[in-house]
Tab-separated table of C-alpha atoms in Angstrom:
chain	number	residue	atom	x	y	z
A	142	MET	CA	21.577	-12.127	-25.951
A	143	PHE	CA	21.049	-9.733	-23.187
A	144	GLY	CA	18.332	-9.632	-20.955
A	145	ILE	CA	17.103	-10.826	-17.738
A	146	GLY	CA	17.493	-14.377	-16.834
A	147	SER	CA	20.146	-14.494	-19.850
A	148	THR	CA	22.476	-16.529	-17.550
A	149	LYS	CA	20.347	-18.248	-15.030
A	150	GLU	CA	19.471	-21.721	-15.123
A	151	LYS	CA	15.477	-20.986	-14.279
A	152	LYS	CA	13.053	-19.762	-16.689
A	153	VAL	CA	11.917	-15.793	-16.228
A	154	ALA	CA	8.318	-15.690	-15.660
A	155	LEU	CA	6.788	-12.269	-16.158
A	156	SER	CA	3.089	-11.440	-14.789
A	157	GLY	CA	1.364	-8.040	-15.490
A	158	VAL	CA	-1.103	-7.091	-12.717
A	159	LYS	CA	-3.608	-3.987	-13.439
A	160	PRO	CA	-4.368	-1.703	-10.537
A	161	THR	CA	-8.003	-1.648	-10.435
A	162	GLY	CA	-8.898	-1.427	-6.970
A	163	ARG	CA	-9.157	-3.884	-4.198
A	164	PRO	CA	-8.562	-7.775	-5.020
A	165	HIS	CA	-11.209	-10.336	-4.098
A	166	ILE	CA	-10.991	-14.197	-3.444
A	167	GLY	CA	-11.659	-15.112	-7.176
A	168	ASN	CA	-8.589	-12.835	-8.106
A	169	TYR	CA	-6.556	-14.862	-5.575
A	170	PHE	CA	-7.715	-18.624	-6.362
A	171	GLY	CA	-7.609	-17.684	-10.331
A	172	ALA	CA	-4.092	-16.174	-10.561
A	173	MET	CA	-2.468	-14.764	-7.281
A	174	LYS	CA	-2.193	-17.636	-5.326
A	175	GLN	CA	-0.288	-19.355	-8.601
A	176	PHE	CA	2.131	-16.389	-8.925
A	177	VAL	CA	3.167	-17.507	-4.964
A	178	GLU	CA	3.772	-20.706	-6.092
A	179	LEU	CA	6.040	-19.544	-9.225
A	180	GLN	CA	8.486	-17.827	-6.907
A	181	GLU	CA	9.545	-21.131	-5.942
A	182	THR	CA	10.161	-22.708	-9.617
A	183	HIS	CA	11.014	-19.683	-11.644
A	184	GLU	CA	12.778	-16.231	-11.650
A	185	ASN	CA	9.833	-14.345	-10.841
A	186	TYR	CA	8.882	-10.827	-11.845
A	187	ILE	CA	5.580	-9.275	-11.181
A	188	PHE	CA	4.824	-5.656	-12.318
A	189	VAL	CA	2.205	-3.281	-11.690
A	190	ALA	CA	0.466	-2.161	-15.039
A	191	ASN	CA	-0.321	1.207	-14.221
A	192	TYR	CA	0.258	2.700	-17.769
A	193	HIS	CA	-2.552	0.062	-18.973
A	194	ALA	CA	-4.717	1.358	-15.881
A	195	LEU	CA	-5.071	4.618	-17.676
A	196	ILE	CA	-7.216	3.493	-20.607
A	197	GLY	CA	-10.254	2.732	-17.550
A	198	VAL	CA	-8.677	5.127	-14.846
A	199	GLN	CA	-8.289	8.946	-15.143
A	200	ASP	CA	-7.964	9.854	-11.465
A	201	ALA	CA	-4.453	10.649	-10.465
A	202	GLN	CA	-4.714	10.126	-6.865
A	203	THR	CA	-6.811	6.943	-7.292
A	204	LEU	CA	-4.188	5.628	-9.637
A	205	ALA	CA	-0.945	6.270	-7.702
A	206	GLN	CA	-2.847	4.659	-4.579
A	207	ASP	CA	-4.308	1.728	-6.529
A	208	THR	CA	-0.720	1.104	-7.849
A	209	ARG	CA	0.907	1.180	-4.240
A	210	ASP	CA	-1.728	-1.009	-3.306
A	211	VAL	CA	-0.901	-3.548	-5.937
A	212	ILE	CA	2.542	-3.859	-4.108
A	213	ILE	CA	1.344	-4.460	-0.659
A	214	ASP	CA	-1.531	-6.779	-1.627
A	215	TYR	CA	1.257	-9.213	-3.136
A	216	LEU	CA	3.781	-8.881	-0.305
A	217	ALA	CA	0.765	-9.624	2.009
A	218	ILE	CA	-0.269	-12.966	0.258
A	219	GLY	CA	3.265	-14.268	0.467
A	220	ILE	CA	5.208	-12.758	-2.336
A	221	ASP	CA	8.902	-12.617	-1.211
A	222	PRO	CA	10.978	-9.652	-2.650
A	223	GLU	CA	14.072	-12.023	-2.316
A	224	LYS	CA	12.248	-14.731	-4.547
A	225	THR	CA	10.162	-12.348	-6.835
A	226	THR	CA	11.043	-8.677	-8.454
A	227	LEU	CA	8.182	-6.410	-7.844
A	228	PHE	CA	7.851	-3.247	-9.863
A	229	ILE	CA	6.054	-0.668	-11.352
A	230	GLN	CA	5.731	-0.204	-15.087
A	231	SER	CA	6.052	3.296	-15.209
A	232	ASP	CA	9.570	3.053	-13.516
A	233	ILE	CA	10.670	1.523	-16.765
A	234	PRO	CA	10.263	4.116	-19.440
A	235	GLU	CA	12.101	2.080	-22.087
A	236	VAL	CA	8.847	0.137	-22.244
A	237	THR	CA	6.781	2.926	-23.835
A	238	GLU	CA	9.914	3.640	-26.314
A	239	LEU	CA	9.934	0.072	-27.244
A	240	THR	CA	6.104	0.408	-27.703
A	241	TRP	CA	6.576	3.193	-30.546
A	242	ILE	CA	9.157	0.876	-32.164
A	243	PHE	CA	7.131	-1.846	-32.232
A	244	ASN	CA	4.339	0.050	-33.602
A	245	THR	CA	6.221	0.721	-36.712
A	246	LEU	CA	6.050	-3.082	-37.207
A	247	VAL	CA	2.496	-4.039	-36.831
A	248	THR	CA	-0.656	-3.227	-38.923
A	249	VAL	CA	-4.025	-2.058	-38.140
A	250	PRO	CA	-5.802	-5.195	-39.240
A	251	TYR	CA	-3.792	-7.179	-37.066
A	252	LEU	CA	-4.882	-4.927	-33.843
A	253	GLN	CA	-8.521	-5.200	-35.033
A	254	ARG	CA	-8.463	-8.861	-34.156
A	255	ALA	CA	-7.413	-8.333	-30.254
A	256	HIS	CA	-10.349	-9.553	-27.959
A	257	ALA	CA	-10.722	-6.187	-26.018
A	258	TYR	CA	-10.841	-3.769	-28.945
A	259	LYS	CA	-13.540	-6.187	-30.699
A	260	ASP	CA	-15.601	-6.429	-27.765
A	261	ALA	CA	-15.634	-2.510	-27.134
A	262	VAL	CA	-16.459	-2.090	-30.847
A	263	ALA	CA	-19.479	-4.911	-30.481
A	264	LYS	CA	-20.706	-2.975	-27.504
A	265	GLY	CA	-20.902	0.348	-29.228
A	266	LYS	CA	-17.984	1.655	-27.294
A	267	GLU	CA	-15.777	4.584	-28.528
A	268	ALA	CA	-12.667	2.717	-28.013
A	269	THR	CA	-9.370	4.813	-27.321
A	270	VAL	CA	-6.192	4.602	-29.164
A	271	GLY	CA	-4.568	3.300	-25.863
A	272	LEU	CA	-7.390	0.547	-25.731
A	273	PHE	CA	-6.379	-0.324	-29.720
A	274	ASP	CA	-2.935	-0.382	-29.005
A	275	TYR	CA	-3.188	-2.177	-25.734
A	276	PRO	CA	-1.665	-5.672	-27.126
A	277	VAL	CA	1.583	-3.608	-28.363
A	278	LEU	CA	2.373	-2.229	-25.032
A	279	MET	CA	1.713	-5.822	-23.503
A	280	ALA	CA	4.149	-7.245	-25.815
A	281	ALA	CA	6.985	-4.673	-25.022
A	282	ASP	CA	6.307	-5.165	-21.348
A	283	ILE	CA	6.870	-9.066	-21.902
A	284	LEU	CA	9.590	-9.013	-24.533
A	285	LEU	CA	12.024	-6.251	-23.038
A	286	PRO	CA	13.050	-8.226	-19.809
A	287	ASN	CA	13.354	-11.411	-22.184
A	288	ALA	CA	10.587	-13.551	-20.224
A	289	ASP	CA	10.579	-17.001	-21.320
A	290	VAL	CA	7.242	-17.602	-19.900
A	291	VAL	CA	4.010	-15.315	-18.894
A	292	PRO	CA	1.670	-16.813	-16.933
A	293	VAL	CA	-2.229	-16.357	-17.892
A	294	GLY	CA	-5.439	-18.102	-17.923
A	295	ALA	CA	-6.716	-19.903	-20.683
A	296	ASP	CA	-8.641	-16.795	-21.945
A	297	GLN	CA	-5.903	-14.424	-22.083
A	298	LYS	CA	-3.487	-16.585	-24.064
A	299	GLN	CA	-4.122	-14.046	-27.246
A	300	HIS	CA	-1.993	-11.577	-25.224
A	301	VAL	CA	1.163	-14.006	-25.349
A	302	GLU	CA	0.206	-14.649	-29.314
A	303	TYR	CA	0.601	-11.002	-30.013
A	304	ALA	CA	3.952	-10.746	-28.172
A	305	ARG	CA	5.187	-13.992	-29.836
A	306	ASP	CA	4.171	-12.608	-33.108
A	307	ILE	CA	5.835	-9.279	-32.890
A	308	ALA	CA	9.092	-10.839	-31.287
A	309	GLN	CA	9.354	-13.052	-34.410
A	310	LYS	CA	8.450	-10.326	-36.697
A	311	PHE	CA	11.159	-8.046	-35.104
A	312	ASN	CA	13.674	-10.568	-35.167
A	313	LEU	CA	13.191	-11.483	-38.725
A	314	THR	CA	13.204	-7.985	-39.832
A	315	PHE	CA	16.060	-6.678	-37.420
A	316	GLY	CA	18.044	-9.774	-36.462
A	317	GLU	CA	17.777	-12.082	-33.522
A	318	THR	CA	16.833	-9.790	-30.607
A	319	PHE	CA	13.988	-11.087	-28.417
A	320	THR	CA	12.969	-14.310	-26.782
A	321	VAL	CA	10.122	-15.752	-28.133
A	322	PRO	CA	7.819	-16.186	-25.106
A	323	GLU	CA	5.369	-19.329	-24.247
A	324	PRO	CA	2.070	-18.997	-22.592
A	325	LEU	CA	2.133	-20.715	-19.106
A	326	ILE	CA	-1.399	-21.457	-18.686
A	327	LEU	CA	-2.437	-21.351	-15.044
A	328	LYS	CA	-4.104	-24.245	-13.289
A	329	GLU	CA	-7.847	-24.276	-14.035
A	330	GLN	CA	-9.473	-23.168	-10.371
A	331	GLY	CA	-12.614	-23.201	-12.729
A	332	ILE	CA	-15.129	-19.762	-12.267
A	333	VAL	CA	-15.566	-18.697	-8.803
A	334	LEU	CA	-18.664	-17.869	-8.451
A	335	GLY	CA	-20.028	-14.105	-6.803
A	336	THR	CA	-22.420	-13.569	-4.007
A	337	ASP	CA	-25.311	-13.499	-6.967
A	338	GLY	CA	-24.087	-16.476	-8.839
A	339	GLN	CA	-22.461	-15.289	-11.596
A	340	LYS	CA	-18.694	-15.306	-12.095
A	341	MET	CA	-17.153	-13.151	-9.276
A	342	SER	CA	-16.328	-9.675	-10.848
A	343	LYS	CA	-15.711	-6.057	-9.898
A	344	SER	CA	-18.005	-5.094	-12.699
A	345	TYR	CA	-21.146	-7.470	-11.366
A	346	ASN	CA	-20.530	-5.843	-7.653
A	347	ASN	CA	-20.599	-9.385	-6.582
A	348	THR	CA	-17.513	-9.779	-4.791
A	349	ILE	CA	-15.853	-10.910	-1.274
A	350	PRO	CA	-12.945	-8.416	-0.903
A	351	LEU	CA	-9.523	-10.777	-0.239
A	352	PHE	CA	-8.452	-8.555	2.562
A	353	ALA	CA	-12.163	-7.838	3.661
A	354	THR	CA	-13.127	-7.221	7.326
A	355	ARG	CA	-15.271	-9.424	9.337
A	356	GLU	CA	-18.185	-6.808	8.891
A	357	GLU	CA	-17.557	-6.870	4.889
A	358	ILE	CA	-17.332	-10.816	5.200
A	359	ILE	CA	-20.850	-10.924	7.004
A	360	LYS	CA	-22.514	-8.759	4.692
A	361	ALA	CA	-21.124	-10.333	1.802
A	362	VAL	CA	-21.949	-14.164	2.868
A	363	MET	CA	-25.620	-12.838	4.085
A	364	SER	CA	-26.231	-11.442	0.288
A	365	ILE	CA	-25.340	-14.863	-1.150
A	366	VAL	CA	-28.182	-16.361	-3.414
A	367	THR	CA	-29.282	-19.557	-1.906
A	368	ASN	CA	-31.995	-20.457	-4.213
A	369	SER	CA	-29.772	-21.817	-7.014
A	370	GLY	CA	-31.456	-25.493	-6.997
A	371	GLY	CA	-29.882	-28.889	-6.464
A	372	GLU	CA	-29.438	-30.691	-3.053
A	373	PHE	CA	-28.620	-27.579	-1.458
A	374	PRO	CA	-27.528	-24.031	-2.384
A	375	GLN	CA	-25.417	-24.657	-5.108
A	376	ASN	CA	-23.520	-21.093	-5.171
A	377	LEU	CA	-22.884	-21.114	-1.185
A	378	PHE	CA	-21.515	-24.646	-1.642
A	379	ALA	CA	-19.066	-23.553	-4.261
A	380	ILE	CA	-17.830	-20.589	-2.443
A	381	HIS	CA	-17.285	-22.574	0.561
A	382	THR	CA	-15.463	-25.372	-1.163
A	383	LEU	CA	-12.520	-22.812	-1.734
A	384	PHE	CA	-11.596	-23.183	1.847
A	385	LYS	CA	-12.770	-26.758	3.279
A	386	PRO	CA	-12.816	-29.872	1.228
A	387	GLU	CA	-15.979	-31.065	-0.685
A	388	ALA	CA	-15.972	-34.355	0.997
A	389	GLU	CA	-16.073	-32.510	4.368
A	390	LEU	CA	-18.449	-29.875	3.632
A	391	LYS	CA	-21.129	-32.095	2.010
A	392	PRO	CA	-22.340	-34.257	4.836
A	393	PHE	CA	-22.638	-31.026	6.560
A	394	TYR	CA	-24.746	-29.165	4.065
A	395	GLU	CA	-27.089	-32.226	3.722
A	396	ALA	CA	-27.442	-32.204	7.549
A	397	ASN	CA	-28.414	-28.413	7.432
A	398	ILE	CA	-30.413	-28.250	4.223
A	399	SER	CA	-32.974	-26.828	6.295
A	400	SER	CA	-31.046	-23.934	7.669
A	401	PHE	CA	-29.313	-21.713	5.245
A	402	LYS	CA	-28.725	-19.273	8.302
A	403	THR	CA	-26.471	-22.155	9.641
A	404	LEU	CA	-24.430	-22.743	6.300
A	405	LYS	CA	-23.875	-19.391	5.820
A	406	GLU	CA	-22.879	-18.657	9.655
A	407	THR	CA	-20.268	-21.400	9.330
A	408	LEU	CA	-18.916	-20.045	5.829
A	409	ILE	CA	-18.290	-16.831	7.566
A	410	GLU	CA	-16.165	-18.371	10.191
A	411	ASP	CA	-14.302	-20.287	7.860
A	412	LEU	CA	-13.773	-17.269	5.538
A	413	ASP	CA	-12.770	-15.198	8.170
A	414	ALA	CA	-10.422	-17.587	9.376
A	415	PHE	CA	-8.729	-17.757	6.058
A	416	ILE	CA	-9.018	-13.673	5.292
A	417	ALA	CA	-7.953	-12.847	8.878
A	418	PRO	CA	-4.220	-13.448	9.067
A	419	LEU	CA	-3.941	-12.005	5.622
A	420	ARG	CA	-5.998	-9.055	7.065
A	421	GLU	CA	-3.659	-8.233	9.365
A	422	LYS	CA	-0.478	-9.098	7.415
A	423	ARG	CA	-1.521	-6.524	5.098
A	424	ALA	CA	-2.509	-4.025	7.470
A	425	THR	CA	1.198	-4.175	9.001
A	426	ILE	CA	2.969	-4.113	5.698
A	427	ALA	CA	0.706	-0.957	4.521
A	428	SER	CA	1.577	0.756	7.601
A	429	ASP	CA	5.459	0.474	7.080
A	430	THR	CA	6.185	2.836	4.445
A	431	LYS	CA	9.922	2.356	4.479
A	432	LEU	CA	9.385	-1.316	3.710
A	433	VAL	CA	7.065	-0.806	0.782
A	434	ASN	CA	9.334	2.221	-0.703
A	435	ARG	CA	12.337	-0.287	-0.499
A	436	VAL	CA	10.181	-2.858	-2.420
A	437	ILE	CA	9.539	-0.661	-5.048
A	438	SER	CA	12.678	1.370	-5.497
A	439	GLU	CA	14.647	-2.044	-5.611
A	440	GLY	CA	12.521	-3.412	-7.962
A	441	ARG	CA	12.970	-0.525	-10.393
A	442	ASP	CA	16.913	-0.554	-9.628
A	443	LYS	CA	17.315	-4.224	-10.566
A	444	ILE	CA	14.854	-3.835	-13.585
A	445	ARG	CA	15.864	-0.601	-15.222
A	446	PRO	CA	19.787	-1.315	-16.094
A	447	HIS	CA	18.551	-4.441	-17.954
A	448	ALA	CA	16.076	-2.588	-19.632
A	449	GLN	CA	18.539	0.130	-20.839
A	450	GLU	CA	20.960	-2.311	-22.014
A	451	LYS	CA	18.316	-3.925	-24.057
A	452	MET	CA	17.014	-0.702	-25.556
A	453	LYS	CA	20.715	0.436	-26.547
A	454	GLU	CA	20.986	-3.013	-28.483
A	455	ILE	CA	17.351	-2.421	-30.029
A	456	ARG	CA	18.347	1.211	-31.139
A	457	GLU	CA	21.489	0.112	-32.800
A	458	LYS	CA	19.419	-2.535	-34.655
A	459	VAL	CA	16.556	0.059	-35.928
A	460	GLY	CA	19.456	2.690	-36.468
A	461	ILE	CA	18.113	5.090	-33.752
A	462	LEU	CA	21.634	5.882	-32.622
């Protein structure tokens, strides 16, 4: 079987990231940080899922910039192009070709079980064909490079299950072709709370940007809800524990329970101490157009030959000569 990682000792880990605006600290602690760790133990691949993003983003300039920004973001947090291959989904047109072939194998009732589609219908939204077919495109992303494992949160396990089912159906129909991937469940960070006490999410407008300026940090922290009950403001405390050990923070919070201003000012300093080096590194990388272009082109040039060879095998097996 030909594909990425077929002769490697390390397992192939493949992750996709949708370009949907600025990442926040919830994104970092929930997944991004662990992607950095994976490059030490796996043959690591991260792609920018810009075809997926088209479902929700229909502004060319925004999508193009957000796509490039994902590459910059991941370089800034410590992704090493020598250890991780970064590439853009649309640079590999074989992915969309394979999606069509998979579409001829899957059924409508099967796709109707997808969480995103069911959620859209339940909310009365008019689901596009793209949203409905989302799991099939994702399966093509995963299966074309013969990924062994797909790092996901527990709530995203269904995506990998779809890829597994499609791989097995294709293998049964046309002969052994695809690696059947396994989900690699990311370590539970727990829910990262936003400034309003809900889960941190761009859709709730309650985030602290991962590369925030000091002014943005001050504005976000000063807006954190502090009437959450308990010994001290639990929401403020929960965010703070991302940057300092709970055992160190608890006595400080107990000693300053009457001064939310002191607690917030301390969080501002600890947040800025964490974010400032990332912010500065990102600015340096973003200003180096040649570096970013080189990372993108090298990722494409590494993946594309494997994709072309794999599609040649697939076409022969289905009879597209």
